[in-house]
mmCIF file with all atom_site columns, C-alpha atoms in Angstrom:
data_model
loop_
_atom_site.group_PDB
_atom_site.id
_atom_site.type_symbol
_atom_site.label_atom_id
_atom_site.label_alt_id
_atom_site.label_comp_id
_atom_site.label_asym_id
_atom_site.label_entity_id
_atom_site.label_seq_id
_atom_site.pdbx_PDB_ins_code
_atom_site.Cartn_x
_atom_site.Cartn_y
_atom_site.Cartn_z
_atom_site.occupancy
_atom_site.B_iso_or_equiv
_atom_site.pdbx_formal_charge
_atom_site.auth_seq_id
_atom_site.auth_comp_id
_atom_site.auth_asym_id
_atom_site.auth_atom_id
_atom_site.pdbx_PDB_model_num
ATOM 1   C CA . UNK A 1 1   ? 0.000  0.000   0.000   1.00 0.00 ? 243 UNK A CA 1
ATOM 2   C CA . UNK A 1 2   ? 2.701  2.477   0.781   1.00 0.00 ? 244 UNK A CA 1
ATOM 3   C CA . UNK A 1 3   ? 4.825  1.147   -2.040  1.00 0.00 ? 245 UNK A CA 1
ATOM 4   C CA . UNK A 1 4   ? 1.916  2.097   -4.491  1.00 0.00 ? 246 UNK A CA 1
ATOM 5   C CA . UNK A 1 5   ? 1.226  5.556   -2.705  1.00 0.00 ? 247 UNK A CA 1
ATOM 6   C CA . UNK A 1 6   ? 5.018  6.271   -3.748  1.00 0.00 ? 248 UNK A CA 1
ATOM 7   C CA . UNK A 1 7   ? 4.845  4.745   -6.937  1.00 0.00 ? 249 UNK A CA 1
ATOM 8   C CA . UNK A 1 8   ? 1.631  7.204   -7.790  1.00 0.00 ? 250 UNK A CA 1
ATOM 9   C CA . UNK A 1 9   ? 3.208  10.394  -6.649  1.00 0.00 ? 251 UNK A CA 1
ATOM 10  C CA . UNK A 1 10  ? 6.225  9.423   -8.113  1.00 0.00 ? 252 UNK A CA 1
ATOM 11  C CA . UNK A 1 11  ? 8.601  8.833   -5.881  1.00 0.00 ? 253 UNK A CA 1
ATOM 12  C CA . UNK A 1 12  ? 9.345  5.430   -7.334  1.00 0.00 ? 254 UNK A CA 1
ATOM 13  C CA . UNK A 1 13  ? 10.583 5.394   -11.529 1.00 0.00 ? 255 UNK A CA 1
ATOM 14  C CA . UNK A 1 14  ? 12.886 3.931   -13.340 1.00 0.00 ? 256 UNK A CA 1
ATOM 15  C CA . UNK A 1 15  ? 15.421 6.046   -14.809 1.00 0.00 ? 257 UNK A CA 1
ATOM 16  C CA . UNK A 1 16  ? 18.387 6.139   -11.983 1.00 0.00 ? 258 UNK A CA 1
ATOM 17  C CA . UNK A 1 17  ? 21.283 3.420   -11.059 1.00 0.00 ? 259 UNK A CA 1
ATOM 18  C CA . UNK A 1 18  ? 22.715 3.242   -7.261  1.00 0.00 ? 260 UNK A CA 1
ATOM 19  C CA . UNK A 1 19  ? 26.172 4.215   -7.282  1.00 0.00 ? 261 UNK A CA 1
ATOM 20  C CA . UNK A 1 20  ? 28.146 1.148   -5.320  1.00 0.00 ? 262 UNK A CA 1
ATOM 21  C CA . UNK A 1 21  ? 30.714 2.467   -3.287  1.00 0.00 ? 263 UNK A CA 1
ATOM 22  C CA . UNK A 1 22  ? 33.936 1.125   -2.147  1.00 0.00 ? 264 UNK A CA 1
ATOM 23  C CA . UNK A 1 23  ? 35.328 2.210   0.966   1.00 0.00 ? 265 UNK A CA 1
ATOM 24  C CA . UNK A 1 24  ? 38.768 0.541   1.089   1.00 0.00 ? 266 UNK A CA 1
ATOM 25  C CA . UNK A 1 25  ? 39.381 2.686   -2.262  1.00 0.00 ? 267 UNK A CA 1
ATOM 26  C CA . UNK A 1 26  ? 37.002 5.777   -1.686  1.00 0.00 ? 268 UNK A CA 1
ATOM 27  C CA . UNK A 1 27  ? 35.596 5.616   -5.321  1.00 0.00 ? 269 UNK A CA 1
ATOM 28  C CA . UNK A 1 28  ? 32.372 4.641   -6.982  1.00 0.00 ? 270 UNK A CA 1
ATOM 29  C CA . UNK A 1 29  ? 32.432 0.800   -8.416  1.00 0.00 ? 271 UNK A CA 1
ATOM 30  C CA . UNK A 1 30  ? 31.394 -0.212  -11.689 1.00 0.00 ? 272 UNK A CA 1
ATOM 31  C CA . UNK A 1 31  ? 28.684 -2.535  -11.834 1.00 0.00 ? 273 UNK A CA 1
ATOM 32  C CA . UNK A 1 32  ? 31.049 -4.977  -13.262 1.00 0.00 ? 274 UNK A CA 1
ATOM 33  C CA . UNK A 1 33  ? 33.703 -5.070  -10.674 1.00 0.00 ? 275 UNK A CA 1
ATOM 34  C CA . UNK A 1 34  ? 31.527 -5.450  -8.500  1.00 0.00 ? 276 UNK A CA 1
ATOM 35  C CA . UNK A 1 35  ? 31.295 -9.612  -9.199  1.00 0.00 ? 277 UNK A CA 1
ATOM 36  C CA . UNK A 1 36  ? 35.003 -10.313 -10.994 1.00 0.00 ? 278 UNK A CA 1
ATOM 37  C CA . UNK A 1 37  ? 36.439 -13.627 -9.817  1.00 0.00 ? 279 UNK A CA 1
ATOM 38  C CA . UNK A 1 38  ? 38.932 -14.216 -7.229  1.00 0.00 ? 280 UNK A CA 1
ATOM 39  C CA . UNK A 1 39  ? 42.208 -12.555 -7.903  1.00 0.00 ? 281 UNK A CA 1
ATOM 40  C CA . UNK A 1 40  ? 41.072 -10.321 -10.854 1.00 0.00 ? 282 UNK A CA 1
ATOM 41  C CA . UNK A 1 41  ? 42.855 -7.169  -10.683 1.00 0.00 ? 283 UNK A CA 1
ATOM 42  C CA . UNK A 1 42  ? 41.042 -4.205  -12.109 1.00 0.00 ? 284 UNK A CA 1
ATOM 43  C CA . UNK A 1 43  ? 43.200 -2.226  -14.832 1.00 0.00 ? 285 UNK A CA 1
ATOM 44  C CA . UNK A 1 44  ? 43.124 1.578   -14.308 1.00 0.00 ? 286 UNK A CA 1
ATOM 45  C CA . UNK A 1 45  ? 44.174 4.446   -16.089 1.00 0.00 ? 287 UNK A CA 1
ATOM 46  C CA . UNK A 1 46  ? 45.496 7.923   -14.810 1.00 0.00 ? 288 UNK A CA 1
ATOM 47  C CA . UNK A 1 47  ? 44.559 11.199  -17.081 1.00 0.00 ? 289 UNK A CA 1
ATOM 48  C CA . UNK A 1 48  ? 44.914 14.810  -16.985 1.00 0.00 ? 290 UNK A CA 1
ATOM 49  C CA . UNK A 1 49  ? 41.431 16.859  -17.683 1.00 0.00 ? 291 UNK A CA 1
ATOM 50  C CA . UNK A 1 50  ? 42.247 20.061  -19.520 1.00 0.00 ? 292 UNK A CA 1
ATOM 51  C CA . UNK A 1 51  ? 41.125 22.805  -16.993 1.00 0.00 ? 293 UNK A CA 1
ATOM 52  C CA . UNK A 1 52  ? 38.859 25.308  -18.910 1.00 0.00 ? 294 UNK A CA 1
ATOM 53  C CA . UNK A 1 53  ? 37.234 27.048  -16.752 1.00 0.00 ? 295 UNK A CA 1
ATOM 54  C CA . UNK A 1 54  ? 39.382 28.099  -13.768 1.00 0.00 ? 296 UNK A CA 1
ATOM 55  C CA . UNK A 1 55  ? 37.822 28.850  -10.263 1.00 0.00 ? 297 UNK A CA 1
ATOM 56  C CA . UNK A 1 56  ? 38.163 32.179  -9.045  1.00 0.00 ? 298 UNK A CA 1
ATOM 57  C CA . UNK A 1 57  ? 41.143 30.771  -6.435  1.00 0.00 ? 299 UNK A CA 1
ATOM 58  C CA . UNK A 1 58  ? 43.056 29.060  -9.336  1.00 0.00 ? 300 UNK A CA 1
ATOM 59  C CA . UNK A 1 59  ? 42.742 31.584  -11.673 1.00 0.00 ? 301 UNK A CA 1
ATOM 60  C CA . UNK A 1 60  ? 46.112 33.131  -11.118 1.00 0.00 ? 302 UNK A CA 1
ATOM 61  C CA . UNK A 1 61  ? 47.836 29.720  -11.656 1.00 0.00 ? 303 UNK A CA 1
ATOM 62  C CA . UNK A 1 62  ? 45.983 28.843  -14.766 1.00 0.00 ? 304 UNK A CA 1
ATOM 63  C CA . UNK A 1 63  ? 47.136 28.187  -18.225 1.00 0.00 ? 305 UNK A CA 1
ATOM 64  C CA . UNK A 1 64  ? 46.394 26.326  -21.325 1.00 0.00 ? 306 UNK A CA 1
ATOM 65  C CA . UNK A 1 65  ? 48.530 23.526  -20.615 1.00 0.00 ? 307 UNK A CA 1
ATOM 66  C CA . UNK A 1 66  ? 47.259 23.193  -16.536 1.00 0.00 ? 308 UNK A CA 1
ATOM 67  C CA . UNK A 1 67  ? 45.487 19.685  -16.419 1.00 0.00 ? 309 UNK A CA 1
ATOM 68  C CA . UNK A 1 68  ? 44.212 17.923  -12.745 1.00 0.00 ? 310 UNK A CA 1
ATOM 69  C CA . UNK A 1 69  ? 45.683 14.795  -12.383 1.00 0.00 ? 311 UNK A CA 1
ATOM 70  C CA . UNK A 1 70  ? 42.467 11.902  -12.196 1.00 0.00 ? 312 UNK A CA 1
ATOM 71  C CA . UNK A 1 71  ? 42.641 7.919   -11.421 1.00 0.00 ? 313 UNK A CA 1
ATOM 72  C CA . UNK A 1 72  ? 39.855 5.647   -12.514 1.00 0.00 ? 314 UNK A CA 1
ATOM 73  C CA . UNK A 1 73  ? 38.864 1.947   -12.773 1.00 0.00 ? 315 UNK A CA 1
ATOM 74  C CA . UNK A 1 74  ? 36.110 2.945   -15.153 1.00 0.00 ? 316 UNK A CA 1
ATOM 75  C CA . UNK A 1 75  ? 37.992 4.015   -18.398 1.00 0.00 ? 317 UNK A CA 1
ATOM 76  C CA . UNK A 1 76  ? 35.142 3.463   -20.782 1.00 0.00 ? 318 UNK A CA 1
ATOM 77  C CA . UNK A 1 77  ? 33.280 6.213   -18.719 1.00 0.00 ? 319 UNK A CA 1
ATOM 78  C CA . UNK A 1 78  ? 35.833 8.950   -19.718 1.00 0.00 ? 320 UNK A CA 1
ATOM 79  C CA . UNK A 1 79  ? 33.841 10.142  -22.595 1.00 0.00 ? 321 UNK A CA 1
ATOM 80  C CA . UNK A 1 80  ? 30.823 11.331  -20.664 1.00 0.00 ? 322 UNK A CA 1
ATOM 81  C CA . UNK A 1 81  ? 32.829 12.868  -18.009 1.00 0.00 ? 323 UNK A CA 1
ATOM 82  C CA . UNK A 1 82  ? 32.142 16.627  -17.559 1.00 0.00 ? 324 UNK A CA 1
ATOM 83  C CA . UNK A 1 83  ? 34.039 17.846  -14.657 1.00 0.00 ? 325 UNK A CA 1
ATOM 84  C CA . UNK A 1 84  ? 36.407 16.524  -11.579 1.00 0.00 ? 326 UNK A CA 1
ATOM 85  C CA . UNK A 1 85  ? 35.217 17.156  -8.074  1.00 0.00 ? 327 UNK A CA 1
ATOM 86  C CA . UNK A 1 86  ? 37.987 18.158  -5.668  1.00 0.00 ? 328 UNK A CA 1
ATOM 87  C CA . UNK A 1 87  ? 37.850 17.781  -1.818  1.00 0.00 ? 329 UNK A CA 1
ATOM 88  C CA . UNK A 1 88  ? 37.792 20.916  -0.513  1.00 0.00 ? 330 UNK A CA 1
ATOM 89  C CA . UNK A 1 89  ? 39.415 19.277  2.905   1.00 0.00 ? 331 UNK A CA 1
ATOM 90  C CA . UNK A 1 90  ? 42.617 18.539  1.023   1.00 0.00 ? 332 UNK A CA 1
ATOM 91  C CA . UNK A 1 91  ? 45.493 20.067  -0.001  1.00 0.00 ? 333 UNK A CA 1
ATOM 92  C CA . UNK A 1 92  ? 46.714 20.237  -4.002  1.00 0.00 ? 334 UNK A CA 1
ATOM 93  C CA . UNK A 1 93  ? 49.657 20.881  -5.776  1.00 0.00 ? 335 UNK A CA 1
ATOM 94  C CA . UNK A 1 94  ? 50.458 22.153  -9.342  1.00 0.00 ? 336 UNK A CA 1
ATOM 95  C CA . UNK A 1 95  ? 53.386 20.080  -10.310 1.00 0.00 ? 337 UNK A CA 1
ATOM 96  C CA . UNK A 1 96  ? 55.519 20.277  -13.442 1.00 0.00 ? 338 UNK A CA 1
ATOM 97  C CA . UNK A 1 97  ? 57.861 17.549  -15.211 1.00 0.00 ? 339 UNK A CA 1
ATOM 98  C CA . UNK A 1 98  ? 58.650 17.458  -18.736 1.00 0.00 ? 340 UNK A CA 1
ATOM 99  C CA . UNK A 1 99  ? 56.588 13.858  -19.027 1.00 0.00 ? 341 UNK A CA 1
ATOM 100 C CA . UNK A 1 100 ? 52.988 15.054  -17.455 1.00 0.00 ? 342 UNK A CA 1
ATOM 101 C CA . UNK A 1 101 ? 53.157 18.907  -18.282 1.00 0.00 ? 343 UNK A CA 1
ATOM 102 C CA . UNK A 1 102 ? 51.487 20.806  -15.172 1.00 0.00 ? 344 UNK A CA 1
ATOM 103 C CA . UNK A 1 103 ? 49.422 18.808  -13.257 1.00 0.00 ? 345 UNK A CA 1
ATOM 104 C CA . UNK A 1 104 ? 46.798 19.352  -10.616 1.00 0.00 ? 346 UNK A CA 1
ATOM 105 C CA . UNK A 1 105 ? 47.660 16.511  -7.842  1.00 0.00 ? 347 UNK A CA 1
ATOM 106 C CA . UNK A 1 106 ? 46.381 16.020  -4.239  1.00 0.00 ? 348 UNK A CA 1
ATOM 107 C CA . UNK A 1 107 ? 49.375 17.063  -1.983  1.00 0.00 ? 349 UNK A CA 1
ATOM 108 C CA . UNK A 1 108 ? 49.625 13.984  -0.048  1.00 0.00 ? 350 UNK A CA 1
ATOM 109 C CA . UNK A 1 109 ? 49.549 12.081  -3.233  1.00 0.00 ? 351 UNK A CA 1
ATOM 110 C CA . UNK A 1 110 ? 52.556 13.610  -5.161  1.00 0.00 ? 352 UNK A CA 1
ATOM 111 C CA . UNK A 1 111 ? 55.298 11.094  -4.516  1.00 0.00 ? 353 UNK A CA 1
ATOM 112 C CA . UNK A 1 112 ? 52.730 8.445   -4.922  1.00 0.00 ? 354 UNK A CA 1
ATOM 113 C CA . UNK A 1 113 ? 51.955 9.358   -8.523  1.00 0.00 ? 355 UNK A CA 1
ATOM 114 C CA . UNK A 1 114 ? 55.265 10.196  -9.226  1.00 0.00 ? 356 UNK A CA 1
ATOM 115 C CA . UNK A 1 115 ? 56.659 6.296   -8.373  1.00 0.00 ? 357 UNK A CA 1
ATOM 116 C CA . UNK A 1 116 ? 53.728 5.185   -10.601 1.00 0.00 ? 358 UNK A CA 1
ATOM 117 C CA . UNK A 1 117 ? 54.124 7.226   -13.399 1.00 0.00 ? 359 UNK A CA 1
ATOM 118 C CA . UNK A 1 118 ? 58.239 6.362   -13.036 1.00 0.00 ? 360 UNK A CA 1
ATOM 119 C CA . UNK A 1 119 ? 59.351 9.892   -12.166 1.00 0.00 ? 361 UNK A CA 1
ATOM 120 C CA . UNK A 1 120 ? 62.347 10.178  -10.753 1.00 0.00 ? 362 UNK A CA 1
ATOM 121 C CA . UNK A 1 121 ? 63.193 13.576  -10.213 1.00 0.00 ? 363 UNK A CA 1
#
């Protein structure tokens, strides 16, 4: 009865997904990882979005070539992707190096990336 009462005012439609979340990672699962077999390791990709429209507090450092460094599991999804959220609780740096170009990077995270990507200096 209350199912149908929300179903009628429309509080019930098809149209949405739930986003699964994993917390050992702190990112949004695909519906496909979220049943892979034992031992499957998940490929991911790192890329640089293109900032084009600066915030008001990165405006000064802004430039054609300034990208913000993303990590996904999802690479198919890349095409619709619109923007990158940023956590306004952490700290960022705009690094440089002749392989990435200038990239936006979470503070904490800079030596991280910079072992992955093979960086040395």
């Amino acid at each position: 009865d209350v199912f149908g009462k929300m179903f009628q005012q429309g509080y019930i439609f098809r149209g949405r997904k739930p986003v699964h979340w994993s917390p050992s990672s702190r990112t949004a699962l695909a519906e496909a990882e979220l049943e892979y077999p034992e031992g499957h390791i998940s490929k991911s990709i790192y890329v640089g979005f293109k900032v084009t429209k600066p915030s008001a507090a990165l405006a000064e450092y802004a430039s054609e070539d300034l990208r913000v460094a993303i990590w996904t599991t999802t690479p198919w999804t890349m095409p619709a992707n619109m923007a990158v959220a940023v956590n306004p609780a952490l700290d960022y740096s705009i690094v440089n190096h002749a392989k990435t170009g200038r990239l936006i990077v979470a503070t904490d995270l800079v030596e991280a990336l910079a072992k992955t990507l093979e960086i040395e200096d």
